PDB file of C-alpha atoms in Angstrom:
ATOM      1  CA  UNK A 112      86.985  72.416 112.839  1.00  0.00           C
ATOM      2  CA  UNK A 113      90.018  72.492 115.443  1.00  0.00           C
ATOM      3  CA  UNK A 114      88.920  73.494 119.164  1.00  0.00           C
ATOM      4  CA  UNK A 115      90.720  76.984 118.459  1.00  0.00           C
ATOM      5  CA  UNK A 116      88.287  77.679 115.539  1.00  0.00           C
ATOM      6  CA  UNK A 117      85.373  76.516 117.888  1.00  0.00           C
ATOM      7  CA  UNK A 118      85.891  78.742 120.614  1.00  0.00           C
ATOM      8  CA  UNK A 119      86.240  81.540 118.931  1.00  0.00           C
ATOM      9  CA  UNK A 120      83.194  81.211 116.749  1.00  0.00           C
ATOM     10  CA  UNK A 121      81.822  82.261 120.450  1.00  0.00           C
ATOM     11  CA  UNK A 122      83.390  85.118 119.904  1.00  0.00           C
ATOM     12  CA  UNK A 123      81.915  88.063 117.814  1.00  0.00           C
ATOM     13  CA  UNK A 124      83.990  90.616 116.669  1.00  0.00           C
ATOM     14  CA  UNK A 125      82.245  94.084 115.203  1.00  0.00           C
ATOM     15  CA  UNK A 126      83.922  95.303 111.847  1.00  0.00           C
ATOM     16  CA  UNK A 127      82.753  98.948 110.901  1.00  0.00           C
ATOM     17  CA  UNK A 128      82.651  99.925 107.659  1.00  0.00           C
ATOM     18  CA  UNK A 129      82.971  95.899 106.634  1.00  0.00           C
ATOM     19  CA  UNK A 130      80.840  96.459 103.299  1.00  0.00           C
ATOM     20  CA  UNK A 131      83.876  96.721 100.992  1.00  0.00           C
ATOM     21  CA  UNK A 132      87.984  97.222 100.874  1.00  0.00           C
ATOM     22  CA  UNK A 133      89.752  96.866 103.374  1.00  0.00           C
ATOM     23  CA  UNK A 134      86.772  96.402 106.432  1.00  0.00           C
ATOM     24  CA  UNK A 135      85.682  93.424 104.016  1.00  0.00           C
ATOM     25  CA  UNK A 136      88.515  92.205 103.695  1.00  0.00           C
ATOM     26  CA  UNK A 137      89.104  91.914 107.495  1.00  0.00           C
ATOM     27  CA  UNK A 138      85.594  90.980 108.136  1.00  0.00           C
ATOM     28  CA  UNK A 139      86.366  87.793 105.665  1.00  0.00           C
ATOM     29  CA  UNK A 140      89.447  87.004 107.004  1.00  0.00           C
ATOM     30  CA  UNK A 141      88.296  87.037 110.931  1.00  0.00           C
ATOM     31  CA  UNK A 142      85.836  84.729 109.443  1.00  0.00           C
ATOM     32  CA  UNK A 143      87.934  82.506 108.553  1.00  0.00           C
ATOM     33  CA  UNK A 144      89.723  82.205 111.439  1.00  0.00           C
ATOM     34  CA  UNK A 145      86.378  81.126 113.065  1.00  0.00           C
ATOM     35  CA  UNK A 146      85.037  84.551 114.835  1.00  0.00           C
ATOM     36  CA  UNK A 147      81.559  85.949 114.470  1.00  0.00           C
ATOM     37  CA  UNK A 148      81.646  88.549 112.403  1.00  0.00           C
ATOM     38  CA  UNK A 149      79.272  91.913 112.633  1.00  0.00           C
ATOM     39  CA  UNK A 150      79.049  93.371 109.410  1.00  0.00           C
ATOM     40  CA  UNK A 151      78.787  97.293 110.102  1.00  0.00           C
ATOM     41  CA  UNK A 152      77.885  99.389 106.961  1.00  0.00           C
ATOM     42  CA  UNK A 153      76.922 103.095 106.855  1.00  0.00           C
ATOM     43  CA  UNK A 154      74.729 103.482 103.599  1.00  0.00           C
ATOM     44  CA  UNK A 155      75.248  99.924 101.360  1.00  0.00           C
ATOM     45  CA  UNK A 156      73.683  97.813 103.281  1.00  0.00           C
ATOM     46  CA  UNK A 157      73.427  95.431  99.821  1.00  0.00           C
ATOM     47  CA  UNK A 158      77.486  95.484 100.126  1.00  0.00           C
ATOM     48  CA  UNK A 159      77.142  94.815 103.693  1.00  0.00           C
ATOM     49  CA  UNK A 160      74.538  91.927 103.404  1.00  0.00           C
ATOM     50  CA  UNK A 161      76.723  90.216 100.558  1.00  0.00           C
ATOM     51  CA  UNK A 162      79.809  90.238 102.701  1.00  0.00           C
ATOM     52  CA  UNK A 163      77.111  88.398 105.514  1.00  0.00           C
ATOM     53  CA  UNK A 164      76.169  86.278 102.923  1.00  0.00           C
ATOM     54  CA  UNK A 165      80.045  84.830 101.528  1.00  0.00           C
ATOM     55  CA  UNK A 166      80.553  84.808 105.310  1.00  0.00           C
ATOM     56  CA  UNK A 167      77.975  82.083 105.087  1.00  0.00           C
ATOM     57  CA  UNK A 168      78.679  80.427 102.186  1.00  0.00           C
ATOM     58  CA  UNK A 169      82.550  79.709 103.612  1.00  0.00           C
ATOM     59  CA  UNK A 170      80.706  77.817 106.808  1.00  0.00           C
ATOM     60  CA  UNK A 171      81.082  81.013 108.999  1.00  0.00           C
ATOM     61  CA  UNK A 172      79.209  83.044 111.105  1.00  0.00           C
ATOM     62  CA  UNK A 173      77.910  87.441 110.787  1.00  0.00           C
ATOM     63  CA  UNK A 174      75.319  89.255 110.506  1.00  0.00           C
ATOM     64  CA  UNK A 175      75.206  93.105 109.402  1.00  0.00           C
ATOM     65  CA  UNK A 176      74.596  96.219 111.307  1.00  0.00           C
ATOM     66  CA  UNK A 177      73.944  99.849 110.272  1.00  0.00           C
ATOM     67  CA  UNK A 178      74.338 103.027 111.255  1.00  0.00           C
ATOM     68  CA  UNK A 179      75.890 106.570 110.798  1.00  0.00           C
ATOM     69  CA  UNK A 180      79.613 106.238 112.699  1.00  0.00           C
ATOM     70  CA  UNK A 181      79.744 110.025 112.961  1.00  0.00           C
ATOM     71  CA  UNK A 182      76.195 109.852 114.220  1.00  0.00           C
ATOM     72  CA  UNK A 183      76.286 109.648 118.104  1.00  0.00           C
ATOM     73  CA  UNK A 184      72.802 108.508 119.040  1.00  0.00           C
ATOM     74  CA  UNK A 185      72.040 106.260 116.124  1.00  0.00           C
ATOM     75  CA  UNK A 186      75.758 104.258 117.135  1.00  0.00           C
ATOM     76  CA  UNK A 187      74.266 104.224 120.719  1.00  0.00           C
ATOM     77  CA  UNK A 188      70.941 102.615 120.002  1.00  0.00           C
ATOM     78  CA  UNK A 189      71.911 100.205 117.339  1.00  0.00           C
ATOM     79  CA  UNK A 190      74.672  99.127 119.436  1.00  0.00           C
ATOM     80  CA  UNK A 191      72.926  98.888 122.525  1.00  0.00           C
ATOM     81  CA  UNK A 192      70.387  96.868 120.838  1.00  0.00           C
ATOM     82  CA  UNK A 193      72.843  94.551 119.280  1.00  0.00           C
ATOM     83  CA  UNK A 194      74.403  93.918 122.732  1.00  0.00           C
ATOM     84  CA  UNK A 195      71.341  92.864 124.604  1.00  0.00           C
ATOM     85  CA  UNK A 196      70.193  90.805 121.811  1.00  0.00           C
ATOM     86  CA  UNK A 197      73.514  88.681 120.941  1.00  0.00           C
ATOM     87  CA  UNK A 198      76.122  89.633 124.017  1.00  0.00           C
ATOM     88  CA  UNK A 199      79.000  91.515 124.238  1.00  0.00           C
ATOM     89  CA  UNK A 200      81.887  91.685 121.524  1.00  0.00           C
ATOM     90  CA  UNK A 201      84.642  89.917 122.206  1.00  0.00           C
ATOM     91  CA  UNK A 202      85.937  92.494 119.792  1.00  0.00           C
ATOM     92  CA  UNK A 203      85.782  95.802 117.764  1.00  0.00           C
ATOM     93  CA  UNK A 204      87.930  96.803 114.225  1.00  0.00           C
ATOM     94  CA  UNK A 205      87.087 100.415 114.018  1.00  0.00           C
ATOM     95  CA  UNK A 206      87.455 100.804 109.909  1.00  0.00           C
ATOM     96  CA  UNK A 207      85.340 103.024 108.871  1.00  0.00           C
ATOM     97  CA  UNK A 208      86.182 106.507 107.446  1.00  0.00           C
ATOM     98  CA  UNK A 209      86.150 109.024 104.919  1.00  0.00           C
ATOM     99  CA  UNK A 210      88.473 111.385 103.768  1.00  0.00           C
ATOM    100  CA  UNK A 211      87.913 115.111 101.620  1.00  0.00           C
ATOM    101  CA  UNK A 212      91.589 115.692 100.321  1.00  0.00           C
ATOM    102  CA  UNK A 213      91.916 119.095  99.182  1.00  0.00           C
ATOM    103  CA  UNK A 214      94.490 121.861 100.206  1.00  0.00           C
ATOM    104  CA  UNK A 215      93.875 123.497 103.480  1.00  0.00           C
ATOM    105  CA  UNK A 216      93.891 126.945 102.399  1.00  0.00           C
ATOM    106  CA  UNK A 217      91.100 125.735  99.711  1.00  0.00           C
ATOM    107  CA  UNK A 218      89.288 123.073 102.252  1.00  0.00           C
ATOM    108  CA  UNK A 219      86.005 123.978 103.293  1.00  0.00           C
ATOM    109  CA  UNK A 220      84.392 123.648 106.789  1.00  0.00           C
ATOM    110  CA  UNK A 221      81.965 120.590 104.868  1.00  0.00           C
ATOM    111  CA  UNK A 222      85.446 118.921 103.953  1.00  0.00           C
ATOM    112  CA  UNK A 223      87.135 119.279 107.808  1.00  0.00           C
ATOM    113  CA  UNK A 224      84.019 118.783 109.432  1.00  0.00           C
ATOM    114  CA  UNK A 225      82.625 115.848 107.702  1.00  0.00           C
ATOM    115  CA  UNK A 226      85.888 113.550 108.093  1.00  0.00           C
ATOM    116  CA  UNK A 227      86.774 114.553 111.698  1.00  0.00           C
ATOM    117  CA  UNK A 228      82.840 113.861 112.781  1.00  0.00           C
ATOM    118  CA  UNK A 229      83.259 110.632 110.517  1.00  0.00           C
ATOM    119  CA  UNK A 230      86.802 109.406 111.840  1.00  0.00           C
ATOM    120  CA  UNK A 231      87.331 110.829 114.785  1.00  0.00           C
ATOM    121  CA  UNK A 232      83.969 110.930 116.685  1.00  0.00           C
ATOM    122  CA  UNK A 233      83.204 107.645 115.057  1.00  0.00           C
ATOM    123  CA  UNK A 234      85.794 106.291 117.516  1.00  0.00           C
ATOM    124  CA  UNK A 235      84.031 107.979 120.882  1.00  0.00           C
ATOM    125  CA  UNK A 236      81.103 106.742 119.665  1.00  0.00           C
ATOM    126  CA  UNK A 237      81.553 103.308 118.803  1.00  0.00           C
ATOM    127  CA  UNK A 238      83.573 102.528 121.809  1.00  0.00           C
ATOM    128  CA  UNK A 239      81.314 104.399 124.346  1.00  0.00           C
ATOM    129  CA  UNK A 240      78.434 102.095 124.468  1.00  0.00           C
ATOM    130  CA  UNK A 241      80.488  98.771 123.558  1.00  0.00           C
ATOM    131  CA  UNK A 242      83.232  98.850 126.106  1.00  0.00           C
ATOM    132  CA  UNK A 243      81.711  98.487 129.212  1.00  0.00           C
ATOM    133  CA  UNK A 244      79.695  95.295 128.180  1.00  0.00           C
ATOM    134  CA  UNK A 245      83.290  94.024 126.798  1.00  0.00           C
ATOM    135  CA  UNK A 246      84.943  94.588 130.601  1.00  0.00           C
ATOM    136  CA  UNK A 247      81.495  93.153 131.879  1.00  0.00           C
ATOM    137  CA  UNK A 248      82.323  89.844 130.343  1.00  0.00           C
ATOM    138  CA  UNK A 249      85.765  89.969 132.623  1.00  0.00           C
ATOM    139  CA  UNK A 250      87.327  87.835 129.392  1.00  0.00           C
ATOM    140  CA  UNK A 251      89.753  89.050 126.940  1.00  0.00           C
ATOM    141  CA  UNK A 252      89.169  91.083 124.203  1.00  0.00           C
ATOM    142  CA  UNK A 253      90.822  93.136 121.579  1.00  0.00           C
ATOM    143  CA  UNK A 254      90.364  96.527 119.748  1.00  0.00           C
ATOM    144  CA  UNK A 255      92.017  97.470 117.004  1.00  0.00           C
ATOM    145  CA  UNK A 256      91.806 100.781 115.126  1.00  0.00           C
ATOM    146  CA  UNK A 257      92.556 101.598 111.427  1.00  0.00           C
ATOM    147  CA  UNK A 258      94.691 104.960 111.705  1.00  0.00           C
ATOM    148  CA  UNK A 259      97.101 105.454 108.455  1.00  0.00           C
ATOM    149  CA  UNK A 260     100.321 106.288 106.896  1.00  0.00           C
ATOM    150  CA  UNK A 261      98.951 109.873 106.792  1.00  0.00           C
ATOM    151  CA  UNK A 262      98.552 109.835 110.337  1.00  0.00           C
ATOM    152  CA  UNK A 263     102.391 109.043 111.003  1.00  0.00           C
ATOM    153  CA  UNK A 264     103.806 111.140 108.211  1.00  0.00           C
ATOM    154  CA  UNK A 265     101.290 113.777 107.081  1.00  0.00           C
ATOM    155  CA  UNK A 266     100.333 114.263 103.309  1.00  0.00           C
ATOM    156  CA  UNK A 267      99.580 116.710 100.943  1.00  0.00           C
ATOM    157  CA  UNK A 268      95.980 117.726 101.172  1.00  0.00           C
ATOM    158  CA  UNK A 269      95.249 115.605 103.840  1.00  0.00           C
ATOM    159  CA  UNK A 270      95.590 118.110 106.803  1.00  0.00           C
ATOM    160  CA  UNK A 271      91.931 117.069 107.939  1.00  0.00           C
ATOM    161  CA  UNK A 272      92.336 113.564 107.333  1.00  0.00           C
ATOM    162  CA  UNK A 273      95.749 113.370 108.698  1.00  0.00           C
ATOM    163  CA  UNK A 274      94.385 115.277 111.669  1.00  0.00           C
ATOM    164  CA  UNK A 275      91.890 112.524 112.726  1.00  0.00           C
ATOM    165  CA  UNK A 276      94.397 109.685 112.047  1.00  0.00           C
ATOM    166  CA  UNK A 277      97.346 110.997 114.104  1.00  0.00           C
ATOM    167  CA  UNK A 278      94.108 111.715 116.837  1.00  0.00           C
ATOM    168  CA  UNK A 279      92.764 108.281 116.212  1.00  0.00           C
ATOM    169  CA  UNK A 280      96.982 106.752 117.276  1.00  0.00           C
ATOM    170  CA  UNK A 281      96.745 109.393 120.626  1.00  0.00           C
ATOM    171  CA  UNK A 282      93.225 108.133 121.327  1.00  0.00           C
ATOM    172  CA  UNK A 283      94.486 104.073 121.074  1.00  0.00           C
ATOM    173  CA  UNK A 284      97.015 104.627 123.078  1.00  0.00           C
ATOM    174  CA  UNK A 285      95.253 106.225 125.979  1.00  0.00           C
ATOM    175  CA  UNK A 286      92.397 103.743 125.543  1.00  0.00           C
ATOM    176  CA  UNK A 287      95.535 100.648 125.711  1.00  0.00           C
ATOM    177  CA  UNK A 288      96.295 101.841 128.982  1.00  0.00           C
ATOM    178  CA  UNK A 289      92.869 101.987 130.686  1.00  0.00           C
ATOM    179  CA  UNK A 290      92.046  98.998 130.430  1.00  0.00           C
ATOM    180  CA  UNK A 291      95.115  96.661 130.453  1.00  0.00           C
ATOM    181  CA  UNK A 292      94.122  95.867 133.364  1.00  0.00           C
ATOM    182  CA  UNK A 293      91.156  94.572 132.419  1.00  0.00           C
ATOM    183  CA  UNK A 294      93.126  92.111 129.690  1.00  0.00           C
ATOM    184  CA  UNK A 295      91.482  94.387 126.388  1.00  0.00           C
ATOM    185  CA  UNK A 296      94.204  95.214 124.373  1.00  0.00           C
ATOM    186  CA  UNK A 297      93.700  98.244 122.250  1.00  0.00           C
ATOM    187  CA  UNK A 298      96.474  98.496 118.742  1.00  0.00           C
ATOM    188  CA  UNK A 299      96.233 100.771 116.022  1.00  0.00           C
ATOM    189  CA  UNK A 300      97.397  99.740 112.301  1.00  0.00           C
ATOM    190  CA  UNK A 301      98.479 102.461 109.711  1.00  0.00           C
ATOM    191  CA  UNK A 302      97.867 101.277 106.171  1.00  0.00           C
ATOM    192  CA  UNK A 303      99.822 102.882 103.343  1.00  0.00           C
ATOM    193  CA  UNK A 304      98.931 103.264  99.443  1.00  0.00           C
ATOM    194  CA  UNK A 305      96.578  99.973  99.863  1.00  0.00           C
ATOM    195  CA  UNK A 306      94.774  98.632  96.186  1.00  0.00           C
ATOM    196  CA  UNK A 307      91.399  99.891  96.928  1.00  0.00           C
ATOM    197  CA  UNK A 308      89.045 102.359  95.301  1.00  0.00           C
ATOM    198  CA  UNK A 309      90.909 105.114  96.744  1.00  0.00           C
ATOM    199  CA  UNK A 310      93.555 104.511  95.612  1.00  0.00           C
ATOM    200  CA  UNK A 311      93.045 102.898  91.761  1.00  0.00           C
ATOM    201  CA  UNK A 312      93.546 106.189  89.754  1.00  0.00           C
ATOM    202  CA  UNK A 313      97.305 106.400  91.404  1.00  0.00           C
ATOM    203  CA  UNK A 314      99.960 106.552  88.503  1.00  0.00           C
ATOM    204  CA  UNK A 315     101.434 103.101  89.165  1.00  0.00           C
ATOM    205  CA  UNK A 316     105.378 105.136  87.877  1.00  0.00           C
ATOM    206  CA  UNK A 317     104.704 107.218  91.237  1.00  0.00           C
ATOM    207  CA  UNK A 318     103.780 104.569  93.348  1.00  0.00           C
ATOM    208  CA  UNK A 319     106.780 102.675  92.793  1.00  0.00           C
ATOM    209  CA  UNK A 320     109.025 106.241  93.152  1.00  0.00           C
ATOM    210  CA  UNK A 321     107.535 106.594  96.534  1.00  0.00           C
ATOM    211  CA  UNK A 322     107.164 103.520  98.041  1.00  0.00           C
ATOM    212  CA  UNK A 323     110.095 101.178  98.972  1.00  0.00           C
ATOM    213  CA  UNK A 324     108.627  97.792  97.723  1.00  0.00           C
ATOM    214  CA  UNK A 325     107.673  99.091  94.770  1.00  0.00           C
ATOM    215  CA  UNK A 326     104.028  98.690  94.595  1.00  0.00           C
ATOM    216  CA  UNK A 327     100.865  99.293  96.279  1.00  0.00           C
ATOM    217  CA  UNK A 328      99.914  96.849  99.403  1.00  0.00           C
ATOM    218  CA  UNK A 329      96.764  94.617  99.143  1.00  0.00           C
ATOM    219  CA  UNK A 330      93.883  94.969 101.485  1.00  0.00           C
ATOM    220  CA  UNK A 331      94.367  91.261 102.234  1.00  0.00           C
ATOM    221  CA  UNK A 332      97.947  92.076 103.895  1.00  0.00           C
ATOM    222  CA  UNK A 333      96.130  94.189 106.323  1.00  0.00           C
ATOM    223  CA  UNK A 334      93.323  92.152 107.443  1.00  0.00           C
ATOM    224  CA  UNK A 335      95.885  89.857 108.052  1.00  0.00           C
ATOM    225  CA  UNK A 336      97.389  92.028 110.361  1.00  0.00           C
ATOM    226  CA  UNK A 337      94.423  93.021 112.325  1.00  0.00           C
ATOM    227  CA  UNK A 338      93.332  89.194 112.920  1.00  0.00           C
ATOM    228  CA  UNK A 339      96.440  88.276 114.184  1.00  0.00           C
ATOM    229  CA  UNK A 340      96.134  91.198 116.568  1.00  0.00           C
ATOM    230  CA  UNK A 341      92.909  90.029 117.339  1.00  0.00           C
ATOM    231  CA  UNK A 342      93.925  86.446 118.302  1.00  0.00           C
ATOM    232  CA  UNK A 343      95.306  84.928 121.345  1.00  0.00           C
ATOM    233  CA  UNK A 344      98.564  84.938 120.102  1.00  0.00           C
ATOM    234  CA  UNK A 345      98.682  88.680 120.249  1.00  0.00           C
ATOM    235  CA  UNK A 346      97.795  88.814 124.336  1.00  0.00           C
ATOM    236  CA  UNK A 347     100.906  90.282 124.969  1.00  0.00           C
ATOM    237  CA  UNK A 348     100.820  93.039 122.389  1.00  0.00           C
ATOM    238  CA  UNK A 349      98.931  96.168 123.296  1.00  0.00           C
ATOM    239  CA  UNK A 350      99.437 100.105 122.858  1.00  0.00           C
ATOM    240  CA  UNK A 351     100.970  99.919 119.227  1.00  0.00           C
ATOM    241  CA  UNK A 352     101.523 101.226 116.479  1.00  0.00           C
ATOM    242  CA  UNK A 353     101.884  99.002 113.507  1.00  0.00           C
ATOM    243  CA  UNK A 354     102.189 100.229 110.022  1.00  0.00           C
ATOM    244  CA  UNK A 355     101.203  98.214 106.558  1.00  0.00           C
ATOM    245  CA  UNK A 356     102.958 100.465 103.926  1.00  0.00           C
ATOM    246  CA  UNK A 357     105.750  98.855 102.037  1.00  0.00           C
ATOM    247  CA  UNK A 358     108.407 100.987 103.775  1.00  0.00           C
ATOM    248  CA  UNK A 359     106.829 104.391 103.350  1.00  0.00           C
ATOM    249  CA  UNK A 360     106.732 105.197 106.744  1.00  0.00           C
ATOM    250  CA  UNK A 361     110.317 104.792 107.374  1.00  0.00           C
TER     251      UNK A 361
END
């Protein structure tokens, strides 16, 4: 193990919504770069516990964590608790989400309410009670937030979704300035059409008519992403924007 990887095992970085697609993905591949990984899951904690346990079997280090994102007080005490039991994070992915597509004019409150409570709460509260133990270290640390090609561009019955994603970009950047100063940099990463369950009953003829590249992105290419943003090498890059789409974004 090189010095690099041995620090940074030191450092634990929470993933929410880690127990499968594209929070697994990144939850495996800050493992791999030697980071801690906290395993966040919402209701499959059995997904959750096998990511923990490949984590393990590939020499790393996580453990898992649940709770409701949208759920204010149950992301305060289990994240509280975590905190005085293992230390601050050096980090936090915020992942998790859910979206209700369905034309506005046919949406109902369930469908608007449950994915802005999910998404866009879910970033309040997550960051509320982890942020101050993060400046309390007075180290670096990093915070990344999944946003989304819907965010930057809108889509077809995705007004709700697209709502809390373009919210989530406002809310990163605000966050990116408060506290530079304390050396936390705060990005936000906009997947496109990534190969995930959402995405698998896509005709693959309009996938390639929409996106440049031809083809849908890989949930690997954006955990990539978000550990490099997460890494040392990234110190200097804070309050962006980065999108993983294959061009769609323009």
């Amino acid at each position: 193990m090189s010095s690099t990887e041995a620090s940074q095992q030191q450092r634990a970085i929470l993933v929410t919504g880690a127990s499968r697609g594209i929070g697994r993905a990144i939850a495996l591949e800050l493992a791999s770069q030697g980071y801690e990984v906290v395993v966040h899951y919402g209701q499959r904690q059995d997904l959750a516990e096998a990511c923990v346990e490949e984590i393990q079997a590939l020499g790393g280090h996580g453990r898992s964590i649940g709770f409701d994102v949208g759920d204010r007080s149950a992301c305060s005490a289990a994240l509280q608790e975590d905190i005085e039991q293992h230390g601050a994070y050096y980090g936090v992915v915020l992942n998790a989400g859910i979206s209700r597509d369905q034309a506005l004019p046919m949406m109902t409150d369930e469908d608007w309410d449950s994915v802005v409570h999910t998404n866009l709460d879910g970033f309040y509260n997550v960051l509320k009670p982890a942020i101050m133990p993060m400046i309390r270290r007075r180290q670096p640390g990093r915070i990344v937030v999944l946003s989304s090609v819907s965010g930057l561009i809108g889509n077809r019955g995705q007004t709700n979704y697209a709502a809390t994603k373009a919210g989530l970009i406002g809310a990163a950047k605000s966050l990116a300035l408060e506290l530079a100063k304390r050396n936390i940099t705060v990005n936000a990463v906009a997947p496109g059409l990534i190969d995930t369950d959402m995405t698998e009953d896509l005709p693959q003829d309009m996938v390639r008519d929409m996106i440049p590249l031809r083809r849908t992105g890989q949930a690997t290419e954006v955990a990539a992403l978000v550990a490099f943003l997460c890494s040392d090498k990234a110190a200097y890059i804070t309050r962006q924007v980065i999108a993983v789409d294959g061009g769609l974004a323009g």
